[in-house]
Amino acid sequence: MRAYYMDEDPSDQRLPHDSGVAVPEEILDKLGVLRWYIPVDAEGKWESQVDVIADERSYRNRDIVFVTKEGMGDQFEANLKKFYHEHMHEDEEIRYIIEGGGYFDVRESPTDSWIRLHLGSGDMIVLPAGIYHRFGLDTNMRSRTMRLFKDEPKWIAHYRGEHTDTNPFRIDYLKNLQSNGVAVGA
C-alpha cells in the first residue's frame, strides 16, 4: 500500500493523482486507519491470517465483491459513482484486496486534504466509523475484494453534508482524533 497526498487535478479518478508528498504512517495511525499486508497465496494461508484479524475485531460475516464490469454488469458505472462520492459509515469499513486494486481516499483532519491509499493484492485496511472517505478503481479497472462485517453484510453510506457532520458516529470519530492529539477543524 502506498499513502500520499492527492494533487488538485480533478481529471480521471483512476489515475494516481500523486502530489509527490508521501504520508507518514504516524498520520494514518492518528487518523485511525489500520493496515496490514497479507500476501495472497495459492494454498490459501492468507485466509487464516484474515480470520485472526476478523476474530480480534469481532467480524462475523463476510462476502467477496467483484468490482468489475463483468461482476457488476449494468450497475458497474452507477456503483463506481456511488463508491467515489464522499461519505462515511456508522461501522468500520474493513476490506482485503484479493486481486486487482484501487484507491481509498480519506480526509485528513484538520486540513481536509485528501490522502490517497493505493491498495493492491494482499493489502488489508480498516477505516474507522465516522471518517470521510471514498473508493475508486485504478486504471486496471478491477478488484476482487473481501468485505468483512460485524453483523449482516450491508453497505450504508452517509454522504457528506450538514447531517453527517452532526452524526453521532462522526462526532465520536472527531473526539477520538482529539484524544490522539490531532487538531480538529470547525
PDB file of N, CA and C in Angstrom, residues 25-98:
ATOM      1  N   GLU A  25       3.355   6.989   8.133  1.00  0.00           N
ATOM      2  CA  GLU A  25       2.476   6.034   8.823  1.00  0.00           C
ATOM      3  C   GLU A  25       1.880   6.626  10.088  1.00  0.00           C
ATOM      4  N   GLU A  26       2.624   7.512  10.759  1.00  0.00           N
ATOM      5  CA  GLU A  26       2.133   8.115  12.004  1.00  0.00           C
ATOM      6  C   GLU A  26       0.833   8.889  11.769  1.00  0.00           C
ATOM      7  N   ILE A  27       0.713   9.534  10.625  1.00  0.00           N
ATOM      8  CA  ILE A  27      -0.518  10.277  10.328  1.00  0.00           C
ATOM      9  C   ILE A  27      -1.676   9.306  10.137  1.00  0.00           C
ATOM     10  N   LEU A  28      -1.442   8.218   9.410  1.00  0.00           N
ATOM     11  CA  LEU A  28      -2.502   7.216   9.231  1.00  0.00           C
ATOM     12  C   LEU A  28      -2.910   6.634  10.582  1.00  0.00           C
ATOM     13  N   ASP A  29      -1.916   6.389  11.446  1.00  0.00           N
ATOM     14  CA  ASP A  29      -2.213   5.867  12.785  1.00  0.00           C
ATOM     15  C   ASP A  29      -3.107   6.839  13.554  1.00  0.00           C
ATOM     16  N   LYS A  30      -2.763   8.123  13.521  1.00  0.00           N
ATOM     17  CA  LYS A  30      -3.555   9.126  14.246  1.00  0.00           C
ATOM     18  C   LYS A  30      -4.964   9.241  13.693  1.00  0.00           C
ATOM     19  N   LEU A  31      -5.105   9.046  12.384  1.00  0.00           N
ATOM     20  CA  LEU A  31      -6.433   9.098  11.770  1.00  0.00           C
ATOM     21  C   LEU A  31      -7.244   7.831  12.043  1.00  0.00           C
ATOM     22  N   GLY A  32      -6.594   6.812  12.608  1.00  0.00           N
ATOM     23  CA  GLY A  32      -7.289   5.567  12.923  1.00  0.00           C
ATOM     24  C   GLY A  32      -7.352   4.586  11.777  1.00  0.00           C
ATOM     25  N   VAL A  33      -6.553   4.808  10.728  1.00  0.00           N
ATOM     26  CA  VAL A  33      -6.537   3.920   9.573  1.00  0.00           C
ATOM     27  C   VAL A  33      -5.574   2.765   9.864  1.00  0.00           C
ATOM     28  N   LEU A  34      -6.121   1.565   9.966  1.00  0.00           N
ATOM     29  CA  LEU A  34      -5.317   0.370  10.246  1.00  0.00           C
ATOM     30  C   LEU A  34      -5.009  -0.333   8.944  1.00  0.00           C
ATOM     31  N   ARG A  35      -3.846  -0.956   8.869  1.00  0.00           N
ATOM     32  CA  ARG A  35      -3.480  -1.632   7.624  1.00  0.00           C
ATOM     33  C   ARG A  35      -2.510  -2.778   7.877  1.00  0.00           C
ATOM     34  N   TRP A  36      -2.662  -3.786   7.004  1.00  0.00           N
ATOM     35  CA  TRP A  36      -1.819  -4.977   7.028  1.00  0.00           C
ATOM     36  C   TRP A  36      -1.487  -5.369   5.596  1.00  0.00           C
ATOM     37  N   TYR A  37      -0.409  -6.106   5.455  1.00  0.00           N
ATOM     38  CA  TYR A  37      -0.118  -6.732   4.166  1.00  0.00           C
ATOM     39  C   TYR A  37      -0.073  -8.230   4.404  1.00  0.00           C
ATOM     40  N   ILE A  38      -0.989  -8.950   3.762  1.00  0.00           N
ATOM     41  CA  ILE A  38      -1.105 -10.405   3.882  1.00  0.00           C
ATOM     42  C   ILE A  38      -1.069 -10.955   2.470  1.00  0.00           C
ATOM     43  N   PRO A  39       0.088 -11.457   2.028  1.00  0.00           N
ATOM     44  CA  PRO A  39       0.190 -11.918   0.635  1.00  0.00           C
ATOM     45  C   PRO A  39      -0.835 -12.996   0.302  1.00  0.00           C
ATOM     46  N   VAL A  40      -1.447 -12.862  -0.849  1.00  0.00           N
ATOM     47  CA  VAL A  40      -2.377 -13.870  -1.347  1.00  0.00           C
ATOM     48  C   VAL A  40      -1.539 -15.016  -1.893  1.00  0.00           C
ATOM     49  N   ASP A  41      -1.793 -16.212  -1.379  1.00  0.00           N
ATOM     50  CA  ASP A  41      -1.037 -17.380  -1.825  1.00  0.00           C
ATOM     51  C   ASP A  41      -1.986 -18.449  -2.335  1.00  0.00           C
ATOM     52  N   ALA A  42      -1.480 -19.303  -3.183  1.00  0.00           N
ATOM     53  CA  ALA A  42      -2.294 -20.353  -3.815  1.00  0.00           C
ATOM     54  C   ALA A  42      -2.817 -21.364  -2.793  1.00  0.00           C
ATOM     55  N   GLU A  43      -2.095 -21.525  -1.689  1.00  0.00           N
ATOM     56  CA  GLU A  43      -2.504 -22.508  -0.675  1.00  0.00           C
ATOM     57  C   GLU A  43      -3.622 -21.985   0.222  1.00  0.00           C
ATOM     58  N   GLY A  44      -3.922 -20.711   0.154  1.00  0.00           N
ATOM     59  CA  GLY A  44      -4.988 -20.139   0.971  1.00  0.00           C
ATOM     60  C   GLY A  44      -4.589 -19.814   2.395  1.00  0.00           C
ATOM     61  N   LYS A  45      -3.286 -19.732   2.663  1.00  0.00           N
ATOM     62  CA  LYS A  45      -2.835 -19.389   4.021  1.00  0.00           C
ATOM     63  C   LYS A  45      -3.302 -17.997   4.429  1.00  0.00           C
ATOM     64  N   TRP A  46      -3.489 -17.130   3.457  1.00  0.00           N
ATOM     65  CA  TRP A  46      -3.929 -15.766   3.750  1.00  0.00           C
ATOM     66  C   TRP A  46      -5.264 -15.755   4.483  1.00  0.00           C
ATOM     67  N   GLU A  47      -6.117 -16.751   4.180  1.00  0.00           N
ATOM     68  CA  GLU A  47      -7.444 -16.764   4.787  1.00  0.00           C
ATOM     69  C   GLU A  47      -7.376 -16.897   6.304  1.00  0.00           C
ATOM     70  N   SER A  48      -6.456 -17.720   6.809  1.00  0.00           N
ATOM     71  CA  SER A  48      -6.353 -17.870   8.261  1.00  0.00           C
ATOM     72  C   SER A  48      -5.824 -16.586   8.906  1.00  0.00           C
ATOM     73  N   GLN A  49      -4.963 -15.855   8.214  1.00  0.00           N
ATOM     74  CA  GLN A  49      -4.475 -14.579   8.749  1.00  0.00           C
ATOM     75  C   GLN A  49      -5.586 -13.532   8.777  1.00  0.00           C
ATOM     76  N   VAL A  50      -6.416 -13.520   7.749  1.00  0.00           N
ATOM     77  CA  VAL A  50      -7.569 -12.624   7.739  1.00  0.00           C
ATOM     78  C   VAL A  50      -8.531 -13.017   8.854  1.00  0.00           C
ATOM     79  N   ASP A  51      -8.719 -14.322   9.068  1.00  0.00           N
ATOM     80  CA  ASP A  51      -9.597 -14.805  10.131  1.00  0.00           C
ATOM     81  C   ASP A  51      -9.159 -14.303  11.506  1.00  0.00           C
ATOM     82  N   VAL A  52      -7.857 -14.291  11.757  1.00  0.00           N
ATOM     83  CA  VAL A  52      -7.341 -13.818  13.047  1.00  0.00           C
ATOM     84  C   VAL A  52      -7.736 -12.359  13.275  1.00  0.00           C
ATOM     85  N   ILE A  53      -7.534 -11.532  12.265  1.00  0.00           N
ATOM     86  CA  ILE A  53      -7.889 -10.113  12.382  1.00  0.00           C
ATOM     87  C   ILE A  53      -9.399  -9.956  12.532  1.00  0.00           C
ATOM     88  N   ALA A  54     -10.153 -10.716  11.760  1.00  0.00           N
ATOM     89  CA  ALA A  54     -11.622 -10.656  11.843  1.00  0.00           C
ATOM     90  C   ALA A  54     -12.089 -11.042  13.250  1.00  0.00           C
ATOM     91  N   ASP A  55     -11.502 -12.087  13.819  1.00  0.00           N
ATOM     92  CA  ASP A  55     -11.877 -12.510  15.173  1.00  0.00           C
ATOM     93  C   ASP A  55     -11.522 -11.436  16.204  1.00  0.00           C
ATOM     94  N   GLU A  56     -10.328 -10.854  16.083  1.00  0.00           N
ATOM     95  CA  GLU A  56      -9.904  -9.800  17.016  1.00  0.00           C
ATOM     96  C   GLU A  56     -10.840  -8.599  16.983  1.00  0.00           C
ATOM     97  N   ARG A  57     -11.413  -8.312  15.818  1.00  0.00           N
ATOM     98  CA  ARG A  57     -12.245  -7.125  15.643  1.00  0.00           C
ATOM     99  C   ARG A  57     -13.740  -7.474  15.660  1.00  0.00           C
ATOM    100  N   SER A  58     -14.071  -8.729  15.998  1.00  0.00           N
ATOM    101  CA  SER A  58     -15.460  -9.193  16.133  1.00  0.00           C
ATOM    102  C   SER A  58     -16.253  -9.138  14.831  1.00  0.00           C
ATOM    103  N   TYR A  59     -15.612  -9.500  13.734  1.00  0.00           N
ATOM    104  CA  TYR A  59     -16.294  -9.583  12.450  1.00  0.00           C
ATOM    105  C   TYR A  59     -16.781 -11.007  12.253  1.00  0.00           C
ATOM    106  N   ARG A  60     -18.096 -11.147  12.050  1.00  0.00           N
ATOM    107  CA  ARG A  60     -18.689 -12.477  11.936  1.00  0.00           C
ATOM    108  C   ARG A  60     -19.116 -12.836  10.521  1.00  0.00           C
ATOM    109  N   ASN A  61     -19.256 -11.849   9.662  1.00  0.00           N
ATOM    110  CA  ASN A  61     -19.736 -12.108   8.311  1.00  0.00           C
ATOM    111  C   ASN A  61     -18.791 -11.503   7.290  1.00  0.00           C
ATOM    112  N   ARG A  62     -18.845 -12.056   6.094  1.00  0.00           N
ATOM    113  CA  ARG A  62     -18.011 -11.549   5.005  1.00  0.00           C
ATOM    114  C   ARG A  62     -18.616 -11.936   3.681  1.00  0.00           C
ATOM    115  N   ASP A  63     -18.197 -11.216   2.674  1.00  0.00           N
ATOM    116  CA  ASP A  63     -18.538 -11.583   1.312  1.00  0.00           C
ATOM    117  C   ASP A  63     -17.391 -11.147   0.415  1.00  0.00           C
ATOM    118  N   ILE A  64     -17.472 -11.539  -0.826  1.00  0.00           N
ATOM    119  CA  ILE A  64     -16.468 -11.134  -1.809  1.00  0.00           C
ATOM    120  C   ILE A  64     -17.205 -10.424  -2.921  1.00  0.00           C
ATOM    121  N   VAL A  65     -16.727  -9.229  -3.225  1.00  0.00           N
ATOM    122  CA  VAL A  65     -17.351  -8.432  -4.273  1.00  0.00           C
ATOM    123  C   VAL A  65     -16.361  -8.288  -5.429  1.00  0.00           C
ATOM    124  N   PHE A  66     -16.889  -8.459  -6.624  1.00  0.00           N
ATOM    125  CA  PHE A  66     -16.106  -8.292  -7.841  1.00  0.00           C
ATOM    126  C   PHE A  66     -16.448  -6.920  -8.408  1.00  0.00           C
ATOM    127  N   VAL A  67     -15.567  -5.958  -8.186  1.00  0.00           N
ATOM    128  CA  VAL A  67     -15.784  -4.616  -8.719  1.00  0.00           C
ATOM    129  C   VAL A  67     -15.171  -4.609 -10.117  1.00  0.00           C
ATOM    130  N   THR A  68     -15.954  -5.135 -11.036  1.00  0.00           N
ATOM    131  CA  THR A  68     -15.585  -5.221 -12.451  1.00  0.00           C
ATOM    132  C   THR A  68     -16.862  -5.055 -13.260  1.00  0.00           C
ATOM    133  N   LYS A  69     -16.704  -4.756 -14.515  1.00  0.00           N
ATOM    134  CA  LYS A  69     -17.865  -4.666 -15.405  1.00  0.00           C
ATOM    135  C   LYS A  69     -18.574  -6.022 -15.460  1.00  0.00           C
ATOM    136  N   GLU A  70     -17.791  -7.101 -15.521  1.00  0.00           N
ATOM    137  CA  GLU A  70     -18.372  -8.450 -15.573  1.00  0.00           C
ATOM    138  C   GLU A  70     -19.070  -8.792 -14.265  1.00  0.00           C
ATOM    139  N   GLY A  71     -18.483  -8.393 -13.142  1.00  0.00           N
ATOM    140  CA  GLY A  71     -19.031  -8.738 -11.831  1.00  0.00           C
ATOM    141  C   GLY A  71     -20.276  -7.960 -11.455  1.00  0.00           C
ATOM    142  N   MET A  72     -20.372  -6.710 -11.941  1.00  0.00           N
ATOM    143  CA  MET A  72     -21.489  -5.848 -11.551  1.00  0.00           C
ATOM    144  C   MET A  72     -22.469  -5.578 -12.682  1.00  0.00           C
ATOM    145  N   GLY A  73     -22.084  -5.958 -13.880  1.00  0.00           N
ATOM    146  CA  GLY A  73     -22.996  -5.799 -15.015  1.00  0.00           C
ATOM    147  C   GLY A  73     -23.431  -4.370 -15.234  1.00  0.00           C
ATOM    148  N   ASP A  74     -24.730  -4.192 -15.451  1.00  0.00           N
ATOM    149  CA  ASP A  74     -25.282  -2.881 -15.775  1.00  0.00           C
ATOM    150  C   ASP A  74     -25.132  -1.874 -14.632  1.00  0.00           C
ATOM    151  N   GLN A  75     -24.895  -2.352 -13.415  1.00  0.00           N
ATOM    152  CA  GLN A  75     -24.762  -1.459 -12.256  1.00  0.00           C
ATOM    153  C   GLN A  75     -23.333  -0.965 -12.037  1.00  0.00           C
ATOM    154  N   PHE A  76     -22.403  -1.391 -12.880  1.00  0.00           N
ATOM    155  CA  PHE A  76     -20.986  -1.075 -12.688  1.00  0.00           C
ATOM    156  C   PHE A  76     -20.729   0.429 -12.583  1.00  0.00           C
ATOM    157  N   GLU A  77     -21.113   1.192 -13.576  1.00  0.00           N
ATOM    158  CA  GLU A  77     -20.844   2.640 -13.577  1.00  0.00           C
ATOM    159  C   GLU A  77     -21.555   3.337 -12.422  1.00  0.00           C
ATOM    160  N   ALA A  78     -22.799   2.967 -12.162  1.00  0.00           N
ATOM    161  CA  ALA A  78     -23.552   3.580 -11.060  1.00  0.00           C
ATOM    162  C   ALA A  78     -22.886   3.276  -9.720  1.00  0.00           C
ATOM    163  N   ASN A  79     -22.414   2.035  -9.541  1.00  0.00           N
ATOM    164  CA  ASN A  79     -21.739   1.676  -8.294  1.00  0.00           C
ATOM    165  C   ASN A  79     -20.430   2.434  -8.131  1.00  0.00           C
ATOM    166  N   LEU A  80     -19.659   2.583  -9.209  1.00  0.00           N
ATOM    167  CA  LEU A  80     -18.409   3.337  -9.110  1.00  0.00           C
ATOM    168  C   LEU A  80     -18.675   4.779  -8.673  1.00  0.00           C
ATOM    169  N   LYS A  81     -19.704   5.391  -9.219  1.00  0.00           N
ATOM    170  CA  LYS A  81     -20.055   6.760  -8.822  1.00  0.00           C
ATOM    171  C   LYS A  81     -20.464   6.806  -7.354  1.00  0.00           C
ATOM    172  N   LYS A  82     -21.243   5.822  -6.931  1.00  0.00           N
ATOM    173  CA  LYS A  82     -21.700   5.766  -5.541  1.00  0.00           C
ATOM    174  C   LYS A  82     -20.509   5.598  -4.592  1.00  0.00           C
ATOM    175  N   PHE A  83     -19.582   4.699  -4.917  1.00  0.00           N
ATOM    176  CA  PHE A  83     -18.420   4.455  -4.061  1.00  0.00           C
ATOM    177  C   PHE A  83     -17.511   5.675  -3.986  1.00  0.00           C
ATOM    178  N   TYR A  84     -17.427   6.442  -5.088  1.00  0.00           N
ATOM    179  CA  TYR A  84     -16.491   7.563  -5.157  1.00  0.00           C
ATOM    180  C   TYR A  84     -17.078   8.851  -4.580  1.00  0.00           C
ATOM    181  N   HIS A  85     -18.350   8.862  -4.296  1.00  0.00           N
ATOM    182  CA  HIS A  85     -18.981  10.029  -3.672  1.00  0.00           C
ATOM    183  C   HIS A  85     -18.571  10.040  -2.189  1.00  0.00           C
ATOM    184  N   GLU A  86     -18.038  11.164  -1.727  1.00  0.00           N
ATOM    185  CA  GLU A  86     -17.527  11.254  -0.346  1.00  0.00           C
ATOM    186  C   GLU A  86     -18.614  10.901   0.659  1.00  0.00           C
ATOM    187  N   HIS A  87     -18.261  10.010   1.591  1.00  0.00           N
ATOM    188  CA  HIS A  87     -19.229   9.513   2.561  1.00  0.00           C
ATOM    189  C   HIS A  87     -18.527   9.013   3.823  1.00  0.00           C
ATOM    190  N   MET A  88     -19.320   8.598   4.774  1.00  0.00           N
ATOM    191  CA  MET A  88     -18.844   7.925   5.982  1.00  0.00           C
ATOM    192  C   MET A  88     -19.813   6.784   6.280  1.00  0.00           C
ATOM    193  N   HIS A  89     -19.372   5.921   7.188  1.00  0.00           N
ATOM    194  CA  HIS A  89     -20.219   4.812   7.645  1.00  0.00           C
ATOM    195  C   HIS A  89     -20.318   4.857   9.156  1.00  0.00           C
ATOM    196  N   GLU A  90     -21.338   4.220   9.679  1.00  0.00           N
ATOM    197  CA  GLU A  90     -21.500   4.122  11.124  1.00  0.00           C
ATOM    198  C   GLU A  90     -20.831   2.867  11.675  1.00  0.00           C
ATOM    199  N   ASP A  91     -20.192   2.112  10.815  1.00  0.00           N
ATOM    200  CA  ASP A  91     -19.393   0.944  11.194  1.00  0.00           C
ATOM    201  C   ASP A  91     -18.014   1.115  10.582  1.00  0.00           C
ATOM    202  N   GLU A  92     -17.056   0.365  11.105  1.00  0.00           N
ATOM    203  CA  GLU A  92     -15.760   0.328  10.446  1.00  0.00           C
ATOM    204  C   GLU A  92     -15.946  -0.221   9.037  1.00  0.00           C
ATOM    205  N   GLU A  93     -15.080   0.194   8.153  1.00  0.00           N
ATOM    206  CA  GLU A  93     -15.058  -0.408   6.817  1.00  0.00           C
ATOM    207  C   GLU A  93     -13.774  -1.209   6.727  1.00  0.00           C
ATOM    208  N   ILE A  94     -13.913  -2.522   6.592  1.00  0.00           N
ATOM    209  CA  ILE A  94     -12.740  -3.392   6.548  1.00  0.00           C
ATOM    210  C   ILE A  94     -12.751  -4.137   5.221  1.00  0.00           C
ATOM    211  N   ARG A  95     -11.623  -4.038   4.522  1.00  0.00           N
ATOM    212  CA  ARG A  95     -11.506  -4.612   3.184  1.00  0.00           C
ATOM    213  C   ARG A  95     -10.159  -5.299   3.018  1.00  0.00           C
ATOM    214  N   TYR A  96     -10.186  -6.421   2.306  1.00  0.00           N
ATOM    215  CA  TYR A  96      -8.969  -7.157   1.952  1.00  0.00           C
ATOM    216  C   TYR A  96      -8.983  -7.353   0.444  1.00  0.00           C
ATOM    217  N   ILE A  97      -7.950  -6.860  -0.218  1.00  0.00           N
ATOM    218  CA  ILE A  97      -7.877  -6.951  -1.676  1.00  0.00           C
ATOM    219  C   ILE A  97      -7.256  -8.297  -2.055  1.00  0.00           C
ATOM    220  N   ILE A  98      -8.040  -9.122  -2.724  1.00  0.00           N
ATOM    221  CA  ILE A  98      -7.573 -10.441  -3.150  1.00  0.00           C
ATOM    222  C   ILE A  98      -6.891 -10.343  -4.511  1.00  0.00           C
TER     223      ILE A  98
END
